[in-house]
mmCIF file of C-alpha atoms and ligand atoms in Angstrom:
data_model
loop_
_atom_site.group_PDB
_atom_site.id
_atom_site.type_symbol
_atom_site.label_atom_id
_atom_site.label_comp_id
_atom_site.label_asym_id
_atom_site.label_seq_id
_atom_site.Cartn_x
_atom_site.Cartn_y
_atom_site.Cartn_z
ATOM 1 C CA MET A 1312 106.728 -61.703 -36.750
ATOM 2 C CA ALA A 1313 110.383 -61.467 -35.677
ATOM 3 C CA GLY A 1314 111.489 -63.873 -32.957
ATOM 4 C CA LEU A 1315 108.178 -65.600 -32.798
ATOM 5 C CA GLY A 1316 106.598 -66.886 -36.002
ATOM 6 C CA GLU A 1317 102.968 -66.097 -36.768
ATOM 7 C CA PHE A 1318 101.826 -69.663 -36.235
ATOM 8 C CA GLU A 1319 103.962 -70.139 -33.142
ATOM 9 C CA LEU A 1320 102.416 -66.958 -31.760
ATOM 10 C CA ILE A 1321 98.879 -68.182 -32.427
ATOM 11 C CA ALA A 1322 99.627 -71.627 -30.999
ATOM 12 C CA ARG A 1323 101.299 -70.248 -27.890
ATOM 13 C CA TYR A 1324 98.910 -67.469 -26.950
ATOM 14 C CA PHE A 1325 95.573 -68.079 -28.620
ATOM 15 C CA GLN A 1326 95.169 -71.810 -29.166
ATOM 16 C CA ARG A 1327 94.758 -73.607 -25.892
ATOM 17 C CA PRO A 1328 95.468 -77.338 -26.078
ATOM 18 C CA THR A 1329 93.330 -77.958 -23.008
ATOM 19 C CA GLN A 1330 90.617 -75.584 -24.138
ATOM 20 C CA PRO A 1331 87.294 -77.311 -23.701
ATOM 21 C CA LEU A 1332 85.298 -76.649 -26.817
ATOM 22 C CA GLY A 1333 82.469 -74.584 -25.509
ATOM 23 C CA ALA A 1334 78.788 -75.327 -26.022
ATOM 24 C CA GLY A 1335 78.002 -74.761 -29.674
ATOM 25 C CA VAL A 1336 81.610 -75.105 -30.871
ATOM 26 C CA ALA A 1337 82.201 -78.154 -33.081
ATOM 27 C CA LEU A 1338 85.662 -76.988 -34.265
ATOM 28 C CA GLY A 1339 87.803 -74.198 -32.867
ATOM 29 C CA VAL A 1340 91.161 -72.587 -33.735
ATOM 30 C CA GLY A 1341 93.404 -74.295 -36.270
ATOM 31 C CA ASP A 1342 91.549 -74.935 -39.487
ATOM 32 C CA ASP A 1343 90.416 -72.566 -42.220
ATOM 33 C CA CYS A 1344 87.084 -72.061 -40.474
ATOM 34 C CA ALA A 1345 85.599 -72.728 -37.063
ATOM 35 C CA LEU A 1346 82.407 -74.773 -37.027
ATOM 36 C CA LEU A 1347 79.587 -73.594 -34.769
ATOM 37 C CA GLN A 1348 76.301 -75.269 -33.954
ATOM 38 C CA PRO A 1349 73.612 -73.246 -32.174
ATOM 39 C CA SER A 1350 71.445 -75.038 -29.609
ATOM 40 C CA PRO A 1351 68.245 -76.376 -31.185
ATOM 41 C CA GLY A 1352 65.865 -73.564 -32.087
ATOM 42 C CA MET A 1353 68.198 -70.718 -31.126
ATOM 43 C CA GLN A 1354 69.309 -67.707 -33.159
ATOM 44 C CA TRP A 1355 72.857 -66.370 -33.307
ATOM 45 C CA ALA A 1356 73.364 -62.834 -32.038
ATOM 46 C CA VAL A 1357 76.580 -61.510 -33.631
ATOM 47 C CA SER A 1358 78.488 -58.284 -33.036
ATOM 48 C CA SER A 1359 81.946 -56.822 -33.717
ATOM 49 C CA ASP A 1360 83.854 -54.110 -31.890
ATOM 50 C CA MET A 1361 87.274 -52.802 -32.790
ATOM 51 C CA LEU A 1362 89.754 -51.181 -30.402
ATOM 52 C CA VAL A 1363 92.368 -48.971 -32.067
ATOM 53 C CA SER A 1364 95.553 -47.925 -30.256
ATOM 54 C CA GLY A 1365 95.654 -44.185 -29.571
ATOM 55 C CA ARG A 1366 91.934 -43.893 -30.210
ATOM 56 C CA HIS A 1367 90.256 -46.337 -27.820
ATOM 57 C CA PHE A 1368 93.180 -46.909 -25.462
ATOM 58 C CA PHE A 1369 96.579 -45.472 -24.589
ATOM 59 C CA PRO A 1370 99.377 -47.415 -26.361
ATOM 60 C CA ASP A 1371 101.062 -48.155 -23.027
ATOM 61 C CA VAL A 1372 97.926 -49.401 -21.237
ATOM 62 C CA ASP A 1373 98.362 -52.590 -19.170
ATOM 63 C CA PRO A 1374 97.963 -55.404 -21.753
ATOM 64 C CA ARG A 1375 96.089 -57.579 -19.228
ATOM 65 C CA THR A 1376 93.348 -55.002 -18.771
ATOM 66 C CA LEU A 1377 93.343 -54.403 -22.542
ATOM 67 C CA GLY A 1378 92.694 -58.105 -23.160
ATOM 68 C CA HIS A 1379 89.827 -57.925 -20.701
ATOM 69 C CA LYS A 1380 88.377 -54.761 -22.176
ATOM 70 C CA ALA A 1381 88.602 -55.881 -25.807
ATOM 71 C CA LEU A 1382 86.296 -58.802 -25.022
ATOM 72 C CA ALA A 1383 84.216 -56.942 -22.423
ATOM 73 C CA VAL A 1384 83.015 -54.301 -24.911
ATOM 74 C CA ASN A 1385 81.879 -57.077 -27.224
ATOM 75 C CA LEU A 1386 80.164 -59.082 -24.487
ATOM 76 C CA SER A 1387 78.387 -55.865 -23.560
ATOM 77 C CA ASP A 1388 76.679 -55.879 -26.959
ATOM 78 C CA LEU A 1389 75.469 -59.449 -26.369
ATOM 79 C CA ALA A 1390 74.237 -58.362 -22.940
ATOM 80 C CA ALA A 1391 72.294 -55.512 -24.494
ATOM 81 C CA CYS A 1392 70.509 -58.030 -26.724
ATOM 82 C CA GLY A 1393 69.871 -60.546 -23.952
ATOM 83 C CA ALA A 1394 72.070 -63.123 -25.709
ATOM 84 C CA ARG A 1395 74.124 -65.850 -24.036
ATOM 85 C CA PRO A 1396 77.813 -65.704 -25.081
ATOM 86 C CA ARG A 1397 79.127 -68.776 -26.903
ATOM 87 C CA ALA A 1398 82.143 -67.963 -29.088
ATOM 88 C CA PHE A 1399 84.357 -65.182 -30.416
ATOM 89 C CA THR A 1400 87.015 -64.518 -33.015
ATOM 90 C CA LEU A 1401 90.020 -62.246 -32.587
ATOM 91 C CA ALA A 1402 91.606 -60.280 -35.422
ATOM 92 C CA LEU A 1403 94.841 -58.770 -34.171
ATOM 93 C CA ALA A 1404 97.325 -56.363 -35.781
ATOM 94 C CA LEU A 1405 100.542 -56.136 -33.763
ATOM 95 C CA PRO A 1406 103.584 -53.911 -34.300
ATOM 96 C CA GLU A 1407 105.782 -56.708 -32.967
ATOM 97 C CA ALA A 1408 105.467 -60.206 -31.490
ATOM 98 C CA ASP A 1409 106.385 -59.318 -27.921
ATOM 99 C CA PRO A 1410 105.826 -62.123 -25.389
ATOM 100 C CA ALA A 1411 105.877 -59.617 -22.535
ATOM 101 C CA TRP A 1412 102.783 -58.029 -24.097
ATOM 102 C CA LEU A 1413 101.113 -61.125 -25.561
ATOM 103 C CA GLN A 1414 101.187 -63.210 -22.375
ATOM 104 C CA PRO A 1415 99.268 -60.784 -20.127
ATOM 105 C CA PHE A 1416 97.010 -59.731 -23.018
ATOM 106 C CA SER A 1417 95.910 -63.318 -23.628
ATOM 107 C CA GLU A 1418 95.541 -63.973 -19.875
ATOM 108 C CA GLY A 1419 93.244 -60.976 -19.448
ATOM 109 C CA LEU A 1420 91.271 -62.020 -22.510
ATOM 110 C CA PHE A 1421 90.847 -65.671 -21.489
ATOM 111 C CA ALA A 1422 90.005 -64.886 -17.854
ATOM 112 C CA LEU A 1423 86.920 -62.993 -18.979
ATOM 113 C CA ALA A 1424 86.156 -65.464 -21.779
ATOM 114 C CA ASP A 1425 86.191 -68.386 -19.341
ATOM 115 C CA ALA A 1426 84.032 -66.513 -16.841
ATOM 116 C CA HIS A 1427 81.364 -66.326 -19.545
ATOM 117 C CA GLY A 1428 81.898 -69.740 -21.169
ATOM 118 C CA CYS A 1429 82.773 -67.959 -24.408
ATOM 119 C CA ALA A 1430 85.355 -69.825 -26.522
ATOM 120 C CA LEU A 1431 87.959 -68.251 -28.804
ATOM 121 C CA VAL A 1432 87.360 -70.134 -32.046
ATOM 122 C CA GLY A 1433 89.530 -68.344 -34.600
ATOM 123 C CA GLY A 1434 90.871 -65.074 -35.883
ATOM 124 C CA ASP A 1435 93.643 -63.468 -37.856
ATOM 125 C CA THR A 1436 97.068 -62.190 -36.876
ATOM 126 C CA THR A 1437 99.034 -59.668 -38.866
ATOM 127 C CA ARG A 1438 101.768 -57.098 -38.377
ATOM 128 C CA GLY A 1439 100.573 -53.518 -38.209
ATOM 129 C CA PRO A 1440 99.650 -50.678 -35.861
ATOM 130 C CA LEU A 1441 98.095 -52.202 -32.710
ATOM 131 C CA ASN A 1442 94.453 -52.916 -33.462
ATOM 132 C CA ILE A 1443 92.132 -55.450 -31.852
ATOM 133 C CA CYS A 1444 88.906 -56.532 -33.507
ATOM 134 C CA ILE A 1445 86.696 -59.099 -31.818
ATOM 135 C CA THR A 1446 83.506 -60.635 -33.136
ATOM 136 C CA VAL A 1447 81.268 -62.305 -30.561
ATOM 137 C CA MET A 1448 78.526 -64.825 -31.127
ATOM 138 C CA GLY A 1449 75.791 -65.556 -28.624
ATOM 139 C CA GLU A 1450 72.492 -67.399 -28.579
ATOM 140 C CA VAL A 1451 69.013 -66.073 -28.079
ATOM 141 C CA PRO A 1452 65.594 -67.678 -28.546
ATOM 142 C CA PRO A 1453 63.843 -66.294 -31.637
ATOM 143 C CA GLY A 1454 61.715 -63.277 -30.814
ATOM 144 C CA GLN A 1455 63.302 -62.737 -27.386
ATOM 145 C CA ALA A 1456 66.296 -60.560 -28.238
ATOM 146 C CA LEU A 1457 66.185 -57.154 -26.540
ATOM 147 C CA LEU A 1458 66.056 -54.600 -29.341
ATOM 148 C CA ARG A 1459 66.255 -50.841 -29.579
ATOM 149 C CA SER A 1460 62.857 -50.694 -31.194
ATOM 150 C CA GLY A 1461 60.547 -51.893 -28.414
ATOM 151 C CA ALA A 1462 60.082 -48.857 -26.149
ATOM 152 C CA SER A 1463 56.572 -47.378 -25.727
ATOM 153 C CA PRO A 1464 55.309 -44.118 -24.184
ATOM 154 C CA GLY A 1465 54.851 -44.601 -20.440
ATOM 155 C CA ASP A 1466 57.724 -47.105 -20.105
ATOM 156 C CA ASP A 1467 60.249 -46.440 -17.367
ATOM 157 C CA ILE A 1468 63.906 -45.917 -18.304
ATOM 158 C CA TYR A 1469 66.525 -47.718 -16.227
ATOM 159 C CA VAL A 1470 70.305 -47.754 -16.041
ATOM 160 C CA SER A 1471 72.387 -50.551 -14.493
ATOM 161 C CA GLY A 1472 75.301 -49.986 -12.130
ATOM 162 C CA THR A 1473 77.123 -46.661 -12.037
ATOM 163 C CA LEU A 1474 77.696 -44.044 -14.738
ATOM 164 C CA GLY A 1475 80.274 -41.442 -15.671
ATOM 165 C CA ASP A 1476 83.255 -42.777 -13.774
ATOM 166 C CA ALA A 1477 85.019 -44.089 -16.888
ATOM 167 C CA ALA A 1478 84.793 -40.631 -18.493
ATOM 168 C CA LEU A 1479 86.080 -39.080 -15.291
ATOM 169 C CA ALA A 1480 89.131 -41.377 -15.333
ATOM 170 C CA LEU A 1481 89.783 -40.576 -18.991
ATOM 171 C CA GLN A 1482 89.697 -36.827 -18.338
ATOM 172 C CA CYS A 1483 92.075 -37.325 -15.439
ATOM 173 C CA LEU A 1484 94.502 -39.405 -17.555
ATOM 174 C CA GLN A 1485 94.336 -36.688 -20.206
ATOM 175 C CA GLY A 1486 95.265 -34.073 -17.581
ATOM 176 C CA GLN A 1487 92.004 -32.146 -17.902
ATOM 177 C CA ILE A 1488 91.024 -32.630 -14.269
ATOM 178 C CA THR A 1489 92.619 -33.956 -11.103
ATOM 179 C CA LEU A 1490 90.962 -36.460 -8.808
ATOM 180 C CA PRO A 1491 91.800 -37.633 -5.295
ATOM 181 C CA PRO A 1492 93.789 -40.906 -5.555
ATOM 182 C CA ALA A 1493 90.973 -43.075 -4.142
ATOM 183 C CA ALA A 1494 88.472 -41.659 -6.621
ATOM 184 C CA MET A 1495 90.889 -42.098 -9.520
ATOM 185 C CA ALA A 1496 91.687 -45.708 -8.609
ATOM 186 C CA GLN A 1497 87.989 -46.562 -8.621
ATOM 187 C CA ALA A 1498 87.257 -44.601 -11.793
ATOM 188 C CA ARG A 1499 90.234 -46.078 -13.616
ATOM 189 C CA GLN A 1500 89.022 -49.583 -12.862
ATOM 190 C CA ARG A 1501 85.731 -48.655 -14.537
ATOM 191 C CA LEU A 1502 87.543 -47.301 -17.603
ATOM 192 C CA GLU A 1503 90.022 -50.126 -18.029
ATOM 193 C CA GLN A 1504 88.094 -53.153 -16.782
ATOM 194 C CA PRO A 1505 84.408 -52.664 -17.470
ATOM 195 C CA THR A 1506 81.989 -55.403 -16.406
ATOM 196 C CA PRO A 1507 79.684 -56.527 -19.216
ATOM 197 C CA ARG A 1508 76.176 -56.944 -17.797
ATOM 198 C CA VAL A 1509 75.558 -60.320 -19.399
ATOM 199 C CA ALA A 1510 73.557 -61.855 -16.537
ATOM 200 C CA LEU A 1511 71.320 -58.787 -16.346
ATOM 201 C CA GLY A 1512 70.665 -58.873 -20.102
ATOM 202 C CA LEU A 1513 69.636 -62.513 -19.875
ATOM 203 C CA ALA A 1514 67.428 -61.836 -16.834
ATOM 204 C CA LEU A 1515 65.682 -58.976 -18.642
ATOM 205 C CA ARG A 1516 64.409 -61.115 -21.521
ATOM 206 C CA GLY A 1517 60.653 -60.887 -21.497
ATOM 207 C CA THR A 1518 60.749 -57.980 -18.995
ATOM 208 C CA ALA A 1519 62.568 -55.107 -20.745
ATOM 209 C CA SER A 1520 60.850 -53.596 -23.779
ATOM 210 C CA ALA A 1521 64.089 -52.176 -25.295
ATOM 211 C CA ALA A 1522 67.777 -52.081 -24.385
ATOM 212 C CA ALA A 1523 71.172 -50.811 -25.485
ATOM 213 C CA ASP A 1524 74.574 -50.803 -23.859
ATOM 214 C CA ILE A 1525 76.182 -47.529 -22.886
ATOM 215 C CA SER A 1526 79.416 -47.255 -24.815
ATOM 216 C CA ASP A 1527 79.185 -43.671 -26.108
ATOM 217 C CA GLY A 1528 77.285 -42.037 -23.236
ATOM 218 C CA LEU A 1529 73.803 -42.346 -21.714
ATOM 219 C CA LEU A 1530 72.162 -39.633 -23.825
ATOM 220 C CA GLY A 1531 73.667 -40.890 -27.069
ATOM 221 C CA ASP A 1532 72.829 -44.527 -26.483
ATOM 222 C CA LEU A 1533 69.363 -43.766 -25.122
ATOM 223 C CA SER A 1534 68.820 -41.684 -28.256
ATOM 224 C CA HIS A 1535 69.355 -44.850 -30.298
ATOM 225 C CA ILE A 1536 66.448 -46.434 -28.416
ATOM 226 C CA LEU A 1537 64.283 -43.343 -28.891
ATOM 227 C CA LYS A 1538 64.999 -43.279 -32.619
ATOM 228 C CA GLY A 1539 64.540 -47.035 -32.985
ATOM 229 C CA SER A 1540 61.233 -46.875 -31.113
ATOM 230 C CA ALA A 1541 60.027 -43.520 -32.573
ATOM 231 C CA VAL A 1542 59.446 -42.053 -29.096
ATOM 232 C CA GLY A 1543 60.901 -39.337 -26.831
ATOM 233 C CA ALA A 1544 61.943 -39.227 -23.187
ATOM 234 C CA THR A 1545 62.534 -37.112 -20.119
ATOM 235 C CA LEU A 1546 65.542 -37.887 -17.880
ATOM 236 C CA ASP A 1547 65.938 -36.827 -14.248
ATOM 237 C CA SER A 1548 69.432 -35.343 -13.916
ATOM 238 C CA ILE A 1549 69.336 -35.434 -10.105
ATOM 239 C CA VAL A 1550 68.815 -39.189 -10.105
ATOM 240 C CA ALA A 1551 71.430 -39.626 -12.841
ATOM 241 C CA MET A 1552 74.016 -37.651 -10.867
ATOM 242 C CA ASN A 1553 73.699 -40.160 -8.023
ATOM 243 C CA LEU A 1554 74.964 -42.847 -10.409
ATOM 244 C CA LEU A 1555 78.484 -41.351 -10.390
ATOM 245 C CA ALA A 1556 80.380 -43.689 -8.053
ATOM 246 C CA ALA A 1557 83.212 -41.199 -7.562
ATOM 247 C CA ARG A 1558 80.734 -38.626 -6.314
ATOM 248 C CA ALA A 1559 81.288 -39.688 -2.690
ATOM 249 C CA HIS A 1560 84.949 -38.700 -3.037
ATOM 250 C CA LEU A 1561 84.242 -35.382 -4.723
ATOM 251 C CA THR A 1562 81.609 -33.790 -2.559
ATOM 252 C CA GLY A 1563 81.683 -32.440 0.953
ATOM 253 C CA ALA A 1564 79.420 -33.595 3.760
ATOM 254 C CA ASN A 1565 76.655 -31.349 2.430
ATOM 255 C CA GLY A 1566 76.725 -33.114 -0.952
ATOM 256 C CA THR A 1567 78.004 -30.142 -2.921
ATOM 257 C CA PHE A 1568 80.958 -30.504 -5.248
ATOM 258 C CA ASP A 1569 84.305 -29.139 -4.172
ATOM 259 C CA GLU A 1570 86.770 -27.282 -6.379
ATOM 260 C CA GLN A 1571 88.187 -30.484 -7.912
ATOM 261 C CA LEU A 1572 85.235 -30.904 -10.210
ATOM 262 C CA THR A 1573 82.295 -28.654 -10.916
ATOM 263 C CA ARG A 1574 78.805 -30.083 -10.835
ATOM 264 C CA GLY A 1575 78.495 -29.317 -14.522
ATOM 265 C CA GLN A 1576 81.616 -31.325 -15.359
ATOM 266 C CA ALA A 1577 80.324 -34.254 -13.313
ATOM 267 C CA LEU A 1578 76.932 -34.099 -14.995
ATOM 268 C CA GLN A 1579 78.568 -34.056 -18.415
ATOM 269 C CA CYS A 1580 80.437 -37.294 -17.478
ATOM 270 C CA VAL A 1581 77.258 -38.964 -16.262
ATOM 271 C CA LEU A 1582 75.057 -37.964 -19.185
ATOM 272 C CA ALA A 1583 77.486 -38.024 -22.062
ATOM 273 C CA GLY A 1584 80.666 -39.795 -20.929
ATOM 274 C CA GLY A 1585 81.390 -43.057 -22.700
ATOM 275 C CA ASP A 1586 83.010 -46.376 -21.844
ATOM 276 C CA ASP A 1587 80.811 -47.372 -18.901
ATOM 277 C CA TYR A 1588 79.365 -50.468 -20.604
ATOM 278 C CA GLU A 1589 76.262 -50.436 -18.431
ATOM 279 C CA LEU A 1590 72.831 -51.175 -19.875
ATOM 280 C CA VAL A 1591 70.137 -48.574 -20.501
ATOM 281 C CA PHE A 1592 66.745 -50.236 -20.931
ATOM 282 C CA THR A 1593 63.052 -49.586 -20.795
ATOM 283 C CA ALA A 1594 60.191 -51.526 -19.217
ATOM 284 C CA ALA A 1595 56.481 -50.993 -18.690
ATOM 285 C CA PRO A 1596 55.590 -49.757 -15.160
ATOM 286 C CA ALA A 1597 53.838 -53.098 -14.548
ATOM 287 C CA GLN A 1598 57.264 -54.746 -14.874
ATOM 288 C CA ALA A 1599 58.877 -52.666 -12.101
ATOM 289 C CA ASP A 1600 59.033 -55.592 -9.667
ATOM 290 C CA ALA A 1601 60.328 -57.950 -12.357
ATOM 291 C CA VAL A 1602 63.054 -55.431 -13.224
ATOM 292 C CA GLN A 1603 64.243 -55.301 -9.619
ATOM 293 C CA ALA A 1604 64.071 -59.091 -9.369
ATOM 294 C CA ALA A 1605 66.261 -59.353 -12.487
ATOM 295 C CA ALA A 1606 68.708 -56.886 -10.942
ATOM 296 C CA ARG A 1607 68.909 -58.843 -7.681
ATOM 297 C CA ALA A 1608 69.323 -62.138 -9.526
ATOM 298 C CA SER A 1609 72.233 -60.726 -11.532
ATOM 299 C CA GLY A 1610 73.927 -58.913 -8.671
ATOM 300 C CA VAL A 1611 73.762 -55.389 -10.077
ATOM 301 C CA THR A 1612 71.705 -52.355 -9.096
ATOM 302 C CA VAL A 1613 69.287 -50.808 -11.568
ATOM 303 C CA THR A 1614 68.014 -47.292 -11.180
ATOM 304 C CA ARG A 1615 64.999 -45.659 -12.807
ATOM 305 C CA VAL A 1616 66.236 -42.471 -14.440
ATOM 306 C CA GLY A 1617 63.284 -41.319 -16.533
ATOM 307 C CA ARG A 1618 60.256 -42.056 -18.631
ATOM 308 C CA ILE A 1619 59.500 -42.686 -22.279
ATOM 309 C CA GLU A 1620 57.069 -40.178 -23.806
ATOM 310 C CA ALA A 1621 55.274 -39.874 -27.084
ATOM 311 C CA ALA A 1622 56.717 -36.406 -27.792
ATOM 312 C CA PRO A 1623 59.963 -36.881 -29.753
ATOM 313 C CA GLY A 1624 63.273 -35.617 -28.352
ATOM 314 C CA LEU A 1625 65.264 -36.131 -25.192
ATOM 315 C CA ARG A 1626 64.674 -33.728 -22.303
ATOM 316 C CA VAL A 1627 66.861 -33.481 -19.206
ATOM 317 C CA VAL A 1628 65.251 -31.956 -16.115
ATOM 318 C CA ASP A 1629 66.394 -31.100 -12.605
ATOM 319 C CA GLY A 1630 64.568 -32.066 -9.405
ATOM 320 C CA ALA A 1631 62.024 -29.291 -9.822
ATOM 321 C CA GLY A 1632 61.234 -30.418 -13.353
ATOM 322 C CA THR A 1633 63.058 -27.466 -14.920
ATOM 323 C CA LEU A 1634 64.528 -28.214 -18.333
ATOM 324 C CA LEU A 1635 68.331 -28.177 -18.428
ATOM 325 C CA ALA A 1636 70.005 -26.728 -21.483
ATOM 326 C CA GLY A 1637 72.457 -28.915 -23.392
ATOM 327 C CA PRO A 1638 74.293 -29.535 -25.560
ATOM 328 C CA TRP A 1639 75.418 -32.865 -24.165
ATOM 329 C CA ALA A 1640 77.955 -34.015 -26.703
ATOM 330 C CA SER A 1641 78.216 -37.802 -26.769
ATOM 331 C CA PHE A 1642 81.097 -39.460 -28.478
ATOM 332 C CA ASP A 1643 81.145 -39.597 -32.273
ATOM 333 C CA HIS A 1644 84.164 -40.843 -34.215
ATOM 334 C CA PHE A 1645 83.146 -38.758 -37.220
ATOM 335 C CA PRO A 1646 81.738 -35.529 -35.783
ATOM 336 C CA ARG A 1647 80.492 -33.065 -38.397
HETATM 337 P P1 LIG B 1987 94.021 -68.533 -42.936
HETATM 338 O O1 LIG B 1987 95.316 -68.086 -43.563
HETATM 339 O O2 LIG B 1987 93.454 -69.773 -43.501
HETATM 340 O O3 LIG B 1987 93.034 -67.414 -42.798
HETATM 341 P P2 LIG B 1987 95.545 -68.322 -40.606
HETATM 342 O O4 LIG B 1987 96.793 -68.942 -41.048
HETATM 343 O O5 LIG B 1987 95.432 -66.826 -40.590
HETATM 344 O O6 LIG B 1987 94.354 -68.946 -41.440
HETATM 345 O O7 LIG B 1987 95.183 -68.806 -39.133
HETATM 346 C C1 LIG B 1987 95.391 -70.163 -38.759
HETATM 347 C C2 LIG B 1987 94.390 -70.529 -37.716
HETATM 348 O O8 LIG B 1987 94.621 -69.744 -36.571
HETATM 349 C C3 LIG B 1987 92.933 -70.280 -38.117
HETATM 350 O O9 LIG B 1987 92.137 -71.306 -37.517
HETATM 351 C C4 LIG B 1987 92.622 -68.959 -37.512
HETATM 352 O O10 LIG B 1987 91.240 -68.849 -37.220
HETATM 353 C C5 LIG B 1987 93.453 -69.018 -36.250
HETATM 354 N N1 LIG B 1987 93.908 -67.698 -35.785
HETATM 355 C C6 LIG B 1987 94.708 -66.800 -36.418
HETATM 356 N N2 LIG B 1987 94.930 -65.724 -35.642
HETATM 357 C C7 LIG B 1987 94.257 -65.929 -34.486
HETATM 358 C C8 LIG B 1987 94.090 -65.179 -33.282
HETATM 359 N N3 LIG B 1987 94.639 -63.981 -33.086
HETATM 360 N N4 LIG B 1987 93.317 -65.727 -32.306
HETATM 361 C C9 LIG B 1987 92.739 -66.902 -32.496
HETATM 362 N N5 LIG B 1987 92.871 -67.664 -33.574
HETATM 363 C C10 LIG B 1987 93.603 -67.185 -34.571
HETATM 364 MG MG1 LIG B 1988 94.896 -65.470 -42.240
#
């Protein structure tokens, strides 16, 4: 690394002298391995997510928001499992050792890490096309992780927060649509600085029957639950459309969409847009009050968007119960 040696870079930006070793961390950055100790009786929940320049983010994106997002997408997986974040590793390929990039990147990363008590315990640093791979480790009591396989016919389907705004921002940045400035500012925040729903995931232990985080679009990620649970579902598109936060900026007083975005485009963002990092989860109707209590306790709204059914497949209906025709392409890195 020209100008800044590899070890100087690690020491300056990723090894914090004052870093309190988090709960469960016996040894952090600096040796050949980190040493981790789960709390008595707990299981590790482990997940990796890689962000590749030009594929997952624009090369010139603000490095501070990129640091946030790289960890946020990983914490979102822990949230989906109902695991409590403890530690993470960071494997980084950088085209150059640029302090003007590294400083804000590490600040964005550590701000979110500290907010969740999740310690950076190691990693790898190499020269190469910009690529960020994080592995997170969290704790969960045995048998209590929220899995994709627990949904049963009759369960309600819920989504946290808002949906589709990240996809809207992406389409705007790609020049496919134009948005009013206020709508774009809000949507862009959702794309670049998603909020992992960690507290909600923890609060849903014992209440939700299945869960996944929405990284590739609601229909795609809900389909993982349906497949994992060998069930089907019907989704209410009218309710789902209300989850688009930017909707207020895009519709007239009568609630209809103006020329900036057709209703169909908006629905595609809500149902199949990626990058929202909300949770989609299921719960038995008897748990409806517990679901809302979990939402209140974690400061996020949850909305019932449909129902699990025995008949396989995923059906999208309008307010009158009429089936809407797809296809609703969700994101696939290797489409056939
Ligand atoms: P090794 O060659 O034994 O794999 P390295 O020389 O690559 O170790 O790294 C030295 C130390 O710095 C290790 O503890 C490693 O985990 C840590 N490290 C390397 N890169 C990073 C990074 N980007 N963030 C955090 N820790 C890192
Ligand atoms: Mg190494």
